PDB file of C-alpha atoms in Angstrom:
ATOM      1  CA  LYS A   1      -4.819   2.093 -11.079  1.00 82.00           C
ATOM      2  CA  ILE A   2      -1.899  -0.305 -10.762  1.00 85.00           C
ATOM      3  CA  ALA A   3      -0.994   1.108  -7.345  1.00 84.00           C
ATOM      4  CA  GLN A   4      -4.584   0.964  -6.125  1.00 80.00           C
ATOM      5  CA  ALA A   5      -5.273  -2.514  -7.479  1.00 81.00           C
ATOM      6  CA  HIS A   6      -2.171  -3.954  -5.785  1.00 80.00           C
ATOM      7  CA  ASN A   7      -1.925  -1.723  -2.723  1.00 79.00           C
ATOM      8  CA  VAL A   8       1.597  -0.584  -3.636  1.00 83.00           C
ATOM      9  CA  GLU A   9       3.352   2.777  -3.767  1.00 86.00           C
ATOM     10  CA  PRO A  10       3.087   4.746  -7.034  1.00 88.00           C
ATOM     11  CA  SER A  11       6.846   4.360  -7.538  1.00 88.00           C
ATOM     12  CA  ASP A  12       6.420   0.571  -7.467  1.00 88.00           C
ATOM     13  CA  ALA A  13       3.419   0.785  -9.803  1.00 89.00           C
ATOM     14  CA  LYS A  14       5.507   2.713 -12.355  1.00 90.00           C
ATOM     15  CA  ARG A  15       7.907  -0.204 -12.525  1.00 89.00           C
ATOM     16  CA  LEU A  16       5.312  -2.563 -14.033  1.00 90.00           C
ATOM     17  CA  PRO A  17       5.106  -0.942 -17.515  1.00 90.00           C
ATOM     18  CA  ASN A  18       8.910  -0.617 -17.542  1.00 88.00           C
ATOM     19  CA  ILE A  19       9.304  -4.307 -16.773  1.00 88.00           C
ATOM     20  CA  ILE A  20       6.851  -5.223 -19.547  1.00 89.00           C
ATOM     21  CA  ILE A  21       8.600  -2.917 -22.046  1.00 86.00           C
ATOM     22  CA  ASN A  22      11.919  -4.534 -21.163  1.00 83.00           C
ATOM     23  CA  GLY A  23      10.594  -8.024 -21.834  1.00 82.00           C
ATOM     24  CA  GLY A  24       9.599  -8.964 -18.296  1.00 85.00           C
ATOM     25  CA  THR A  25       6.281 -10.291 -17.062  1.00 85.00           C
ATOM     26  CA  TYR A  26       3.532  -9.405 -14.627  1.00 86.00           C
ATOM     27  CA  SER A  27       4.687 -12.202 -12.309  1.00 85.00           C
ATOM     28  CA  THR A  28       8.251 -10.791 -12.389  1.00 86.00           C
ATOM     29  CA  TRP A  29       6.877  -7.434 -11.200  1.00 89.00           C
ATOM     30  CA  LEU A  30       4.757  -9.070  -8.500  1.00 86.00           C
ATOM     31  CA  LYS A  31       7.899 -10.702  -7.081  1.00 85.00           C
ATOM     32  CA  LYS A  32       9.944  -7.496  -7.317  1.00 85.00           C
ATOM     33  CA  VAL A  33       7.388  -5.433  -5.371  1.00 84.00           C
ATOM     34  CA  GLU A  34       6.639  -8.304  -2.994  1.00 77.00           C
ATOM     35  CA  CYS A  35       2.859  -8.244  -3.489  1.00 75.00           C
ATOM     36  CA  GLY A  36       2.397 -11.735  -2.138  1.00 68.00           C
ATOM     37  CA  ASP A  37      -1.017 -13.337  -2.596  1.00 68.00           C
ATOM     38  CA  ILE A  38      -2.952 -11.081  -4.976  1.00 68.00           C
ATOM     39  CA  SER A  39      -6.248 -12.902  -4.400  1.00 67.00           C
ATOM     40  CA  ARG A  40      -6.873 -10.531  -1.469  1.00 67.00           C
ATOM     41  CA  PHE A  41      -7.103  -7.512  -3.809  1.00 68.00           C
ATOM     42  CA  ASN A  42     -10.082  -6.106  -5.735  1.00 63.00           C
ATOM     43  CA  THR A  43     -10.604  -8.569  -8.584  1.00 77.00           C
ATOM     44  CA  ASP A  44     -12.252  -6.057 -10.936  1.00 81.00           C
ATOM     45  CA  SER A  45      -9.278  -3.712 -10.626  1.00 81.00           C
ATOM     46  CA  LEU A  46      -6.859  -6.612 -11.094  1.00 82.00           C
ATOM     47  CA  LYS A  47      -8.676  -7.742 -14.240  1.00 86.00           C
ATOM     48  CA  GLU A  48      -8.426  -4.228 -15.639  1.00 88.00           C
ATOM     49  CA  VAL A  49      -4.693  -4.044 -14.900  1.00 87.00           C
ATOM     50  CA  LYS A  50      -4.087  -7.487 -16.382  1.00 88.00           C
ATOM     51  CA  LYS A  51      -5.944  -6.474 -19.577  1.00 92.00           C
ATOM     52  CA  PHE A  52      -3.809  -3.322 -19.771  1.00 91.00           C
ATOM     53  CA  ILE A  53      -0.612  -5.342 -19.290  1.00 90.00           C
ATOM     54  CA  PHE A  54      -1.656  -7.870 -21.930  1.00 92.00           C
ATOM     55  CA  ARG A  55      -2.401  -5.090 -24.454  1.00 93.00           C
ATOM     56  CA  LEU A  56       0.833  -3.293 -23.562  1.00 93.00           C
ATOM     57  CA  GLY A  57       2.863  -6.481 -23.995  1.00 91.00           C
ATOM     58  CA  THR A  58       1.215  -7.186 -27.345  1.00 92.00           C
ATOM     59  CA  GLU A  59       1.888  -3.650 -28.596  1.00 93.00           C
ATOM     60  CA  VAL A  60       5.482  -3.690 -27.331  1.00 91.00           C
ATOM     61  CA  ARG A  61       6.221  -6.957 -29.139  1.00 89.00           C
ATOM     62  CA  ALA A  62       4.653  -5.641 -32.371  1.00 92.00           C
ATOM     63  CA  LEU A  63       6.652  -2.398 -32.102  1.00 91.00           C
ATOM     64  CA  ARG A  64       9.844  -4.315 -31.324  1.00 90.00           C
ATOM     65  CA  ASP A  65       9.360  -6.571 -34.345  1.00 91.00           C
ATOM     66  CA  GLU A  66       8.857  -3.554 -36.638  1.00 92.00           C
ATOM     67  CA  LEU A  67      11.885  -1.752 -35.208  1.00 92.00           C
ATOM     68  CA  LEU A  68      14.092  -4.808 -35.615  1.00 91.00           C
ATOM     69  CA  ARG A  69      13.202  -4.847 -39.337  1.00 92.00           C
ATOM     70  CA  HIS A  70      13.846  -1.109 -39.796  1.00 92.00           C
ATOM     71  CA  LYS A  71      17.074  -0.182 -41.614  1.00 93.00           C
ATOM     72  CA  ARG A  72      17.963   2.367 -38.907  1.00 90.00           C
ATOM     73  CA  PHE A  73      18.405  -0.493 -36.446  1.00 93.00           C
ATOM     74  CA  GLN A  74      20.268  -3.011 -38.598  1.00 93.00           C
ATOM     75  CA  TRP A  75      23.098  -2.825 -36.069  1.00 93.00           C
ATOM     76  CA  THR A  76      20.961  -5.001 -33.779  1.00 92.00           C
ATOM     77  CA  SER A  77      21.875  -8.015 -35.908  1.00 91.00           C
ATOM     78  CA  ILE A  78      25.387  -7.826 -34.413  1.00 93.00           C
ATOM     79  CA  ASP A  79      23.944  -7.663 -30.887  1.00 91.00           C
ATOM     80  CA  ARG A  80      21.576 -10.525 -31.746  1.00 90.00           C
ATOM     81  CA  GLU A  81      24.511 -12.789 -32.626  1.00 92.00           C
ATOM     82  CA  LYS A  82      26.408 -11.834 -29.463  1.00 93.00           C
ATOM     83  CA  LEU A  83      23.343 -12.609 -27.325  1.00 92.00           C
ATOM     84  CA  LYS A  84      22.973 -15.988 -29.024  1.00 92.00           C
ATOM     85  CA  GLU A  85      26.650 -16.727 -28.355  1.00 93.00           C
ATOM     86  CA  GLN A  86      25.967 -15.935 -24.686  1.00 92.00           C
ATOM     87  CA  GLY A  87      23.298 -18.653 -24.650  1.00 91.00           C
ATOM     88  CA  ARG A  88      20.145 -16.578 -24.984  1.00 88.00           C
ATOM     89  CA  ARG A  89      17.422 -18.035 -27.161  1.00 84.00           C
ATOM     90  CA  GLY A  90      14.395 -16.866 -29.175  1.00 77.00           C
ATOM     91  CA  GLY A  91      12.246 -14.434 -27.211  1.00 79.00           C
ATOM     92  CA  GLN A  92      15.042 -13.677 -24.767  1.00 83.00           C
ATOM     93  CA  VAL A  93      17.146 -12.279 -27.590  1.00 87.00           C
ATOM     94  CA  ASP A  94      14.378 -10.086 -29.005  1.00 85.00           C
ATOM     95  CA  ALA A  95      13.376  -8.890 -25.529  1.00 85.00           C
ATOM     96  CA  ALA A  96      16.963  -7.821 -24.829  1.00 87.00           C
ATOM     97  CA  LEU A  97      17.177  -5.821 -28.075  1.00 90.00           C
ATOM     98  CA  LEU A  98      14.262  -3.422 -27.520  1.00 89.00           C
ATOM     99  CA  PRO A  99      15.821  -1.665 -24.485  1.00 88.00           C
ATOM    100  CA  ARG A 100      18.995  -1.225 -26.549  1.00 90.00           C
ATOM    101  CA  ILE A 101      17.004   0.406 -29.351  1.00 92.00           C
ATOM    102  CA  ILE A 102      15.246   2.698 -26.871  1.00 90.00           C
ATOM    103  CA  GLN A 103      18.546   3.683 -25.284  1.00 90.00           C
ATOM    104  CA  TYR A 104      20.040   4.343 -28.725  1.00 92.00           C
ATOM    105  CA  CYS A 105      17.095   6.609 -29.627  1.00 92.00           C
ATOM    106  CA  GLU A 106      17.275   8.518 -26.334  1.00 91.00           C
ATOM    107  CA  ASN A 107      21.011   9.032 -26.793  1.00 91.00           C
ATOM    108  CA  GLU A 108      20.574  10.247 -30.367  1.00 93.00           C
ATOM    109  CA  VAL A 109      18.002  12.860 -29.290  1.00 94.00           C
ATOM    110  CA  LEU A 110      20.133  13.915 -26.312  1.00 93.00           C
ATOM    111  CA  ARG A 111      23.130  14.390 -28.637  1.00 94.00           C
ATOM    112  CA  ILE A 112      21.076  16.742 -30.828  1.00 96.00           C
ATOM    113  CA  LEU A 113      19.879  18.673 -27.775  1.00 96.00           C
ATOM    114  CA  HIS A 114      23.335  18.879 -26.239  1.00 95.00           C
ATOM    115  CA  ARG A 115      24.894  20.089 -29.493  1.00 96.00           C
ATOM    116  CA  THR A 116      22.162  22.720 -30.034  1.00 97.00           C
ATOM    117  CA  PHE A 117      22.383  24.114 -26.497  1.00 96.00           C
ATOM    118  CA  HIS A 118      26.173  24.187 -26.657  1.00 95.00           C
ATOM    119  CA  GLN A 119      26.237  25.933 -30.040  1.00 95.00           C
ATOM    120  CA  VAL A 120      24.096  28.845 -28.795  1.00 95.00           C
ATOM    121  CA  GLY A 121      26.055  29.328 -25.582  1.00 95.00           C
ATOM    122  CA  TRP A 122      24.272  27.266 -22.958  1.00 94.00           C
ATOM    123  CA  VAL A 123      26.385  25.089 -20.666  1.00 91.00           C
ATOM    124  CA  VAL A 124      25.086  21.538 -20.365  1.00 91.00           C
ATOM    125  CA  ARG A 125      25.852  20.566 -16.776  1.00 87.00           C
ATOM    126  CA  SER A 126      24.355  17.100 -16.851  1.00 86.00           C
ATOM    127  CA  LYS A 127      22.289  14.718 -18.935  1.00 81.00           C
ATOM    128  CA  VAL A 128      19.699  13.163 -16.646  1.00 78.00           C
ATOM    129  CA  PHE A 129      17.411  10.343 -17.805  1.00 70.00           C
ATOM    130  CA  ASP A 130      15.137  12.055 -20.325  1.00 73.00           C
ATOM    131  CA  GLY A 131      16.542  15.560 -20.051  1.00 82.00           C
ATOM    132  CA  MET A 132      19.417  17.860 -19.243  1.00 88.00           C
ATOM    133  CA  ILE A 133      20.469  20.345 -16.613  1.00 87.00           C
ATOM    134  CA  VAL A 134      21.616  23.527 -18.341  1.00 89.00           C
ATOM    135  CA  GLU A 135      22.979  26.878 -17.301  1.00 88.00           C
ATOM    136  CA  ARG A 136      23.105  30.096 -19.299  1.00 89.00           C
ATOM    137  CA  GLY A 137      26.682  30.647 -20.468  1.00 91.00           C
ATOM    138  CA  SER A 138      28.398  34.049 -20.398  1.00 89.00           C
ATOM    139  CA  ASN A 139      28.203  34.348 -24.213  1.00 90.00           C
ATOM    140  CA  CYS A 140      24.660  32.979 -24.526  1.00 92.00           C
ATOM    141  CA  LYS A 141      22.524  34.916 -26.987  1.00 88.00           C
ATOM    142  CA  SER A 142      19.321  32.844 -26.880  1.00 93.00           C
ATOM    143  CA  SER A 143      16.652  32.464 -24.239  1.00 94.00           C
ATOM    144  CA  LEU A 144      15.884  29.026 -22.876  1.00 94.00           C
ATOM    145  CA  GLU A 145      12.569  29.028 -24.736  1.00 95.00           C
ATOM    146  CA  GLU A 146      14.240  29.946 -28.061  1.00 96.00           C
ATOM    147  CA  THR A 147      16.886  27.277 -27.562  1.00 96.00           C
ATOM    148  CA  MET A 148      14.311  24.601 -26.769  1.00 96.00           C
ATOM    149  CA  ARG A 149      12.320  25.465 -29.928  1.00 97.00           C
ATOM    150  CA  GLU A 150      15.513  25.399 -32.037  1.00 97.00           C
ATOM    151  CA  SER A 151      16.403  22.019 -30.506  1.00 97.00           C
ATOM    152  CA  GLU A 152      12.946  20.673 -31.383  1.00 97.00           C
ATOM    153  CA  SER A 153      13.400  21.904 -34.952  1.00 97.00           C
ATOM    154  CA  ARG A 154      16.770  20.183 -35.283  1.00 97.00           C
ATOM    155  CA  CYS A 155      15.299  16.982 -33.842  1.00 97.00           C
ATOM    156  CA  ARG A 156      12.458  17.099 -36.404  1.00 97.00           C
ATOM    157  CA  PHE A 157      15.020  17.567 -39.185  1.00 97.00           C
ATOM    158  CA  ASP A 158      16.631  14.280 -38.080  1.00 95.00           C
ATOM    159  CA  GLY A 159      13.280  12.472 -37.844  1.00 93.00           C
ATOM    160  CA  TRP A 160      12.498  12.902 -34.133  1.00 95.00           C
ATOM    161  CA  ASP A 161       9.263  14.550 -33.002  1.00 95.00           C
ATOM    162  CA  VAL A 162       9.947  15.834 -29.491  1.00 94.00           C
ATOM    163  CA  LYS A 163       8.388  18.530 -27.333  1.00 94.00           C
ATOM    164  CA  LEU A 164      10.720  20.068 -24.768  1.00 94.00           C
ATOM    165  CA  VAL A 165       9.486  21.573 -21.526  1.00 91.00           C
ATOM    166  CA  GLU A 166      11.253  23.228 -18.659  1.00 88.00           C
ATOM    167  CA  LYS A 167      10.863  21.245 -15.457  1.00 81.00           C
ATOM    168  CA  GLU A 168      11.608  22.558 -12.041  1.00 71.00           C
ATOM    169  CA  LEU A 169      14.487  20.895 -10.300  1.00 66.00           C
ATOM    170  CA  HIS A 170      14.617  23.242  -7.358  1.00 59.00           C
ATOM    171  CA  GLY A 171      12.969  26.202  -9.084  1.00 57.00           C
ATOM    172  CA  LEU A 172      13.044  27.371 -12.671  1.00 59.00           C
ATOM    173  CA  GLN A 173      16.319  28.338 -14.337  1.00 57.00           C
ATOM    174  CA  ASP A 174      15.821  32.074 -13.703  1.00 61.00           C
ATOM    175  CA  GLN A 175      14.873  31.623 -10.033  1.00 64.00           C
ATOM    176  CA  PRO A 176      17.348  31.275  -7.175  1.00 62.00           C
ATOM    177  CA  LEU A 177      17.646  27.785  -5.687  1.00 61.00           C
ATOM    178  CA  ARG A 178      15.409  27.527  -2.630  1.00 66.00           C
ATOM    179  CA  SER A 179      18.111  25.888  -0.538  1.00 64.00           C
ATOM    180  CA  VAL A 180      20.619  28.623  -1.400  1.00 63.00           C
ATOM    181  CA  GLN A 181      18.042  31.333  -0.709  1.00 70.00           C
ATOM    182  CA  ALA A 182      17.156  29.745   2.639  1.00 73.00           C
ATOM    183  CA  ALA A 183      20.835  29.636   3.585  1.00 72.00           C
ATOM    184  CA  ARG A 184      21.274  33.312   2.642  1.00 73.00           C
ATOM    185  CA  ASN A 185      18.227  34.267   4.684  1.00 80.00           C
ATOM    186  CA  ALA A 186      19.514  32.299   7.667  1.00 79.00           C
ATOM    187  CA  MET A 187      22.867  34.090   7.458  1.00 78.00           C
ATOM    188  CA  LYS A 188      21.101  37.477   7.504  1.00 82.00           C
ATOM    189  CA  SER A 189      19.245  36.735  10.724  1.00 70.00           C
TER     190      SER A 189
END
């Protein structure tokens, strides 16, 4: 709906919730995607998007405030002081802390996943955004599915409720890469 309401590409539309989550504003996003005068767009759609953004911003601030009080994230008090020393004030400080908490949480889950895959013989080739690129090692005794379920179990043990899925990069892990297969076929002809 964001893309349609503003006549922007879906990739630009996806940036709006990220900007809000990271403490930015609707007007910041409008400037970043160079929407210009929004009065030319469908006003009903714009109203709906603005309501969504308002609710999202309200929920993000409430979540941030709860997380900042949680004992797991007491380390943010050190970051808070550093940000204040750098001249940031009030809302700017709190807005800068939520992305740090999110990054911390993502890294903690990725550490659990990496350790689990490694321990059962998978080779972790790369950590990418919200996932990993893995390859079956020569001594691997577990299937990808078994390893993902074990990883989920270990995450739950540490307080994280995650559901892992296999996503195609250029085919599934047991399929040959299309580009490699195309090159092999070309060499045969």
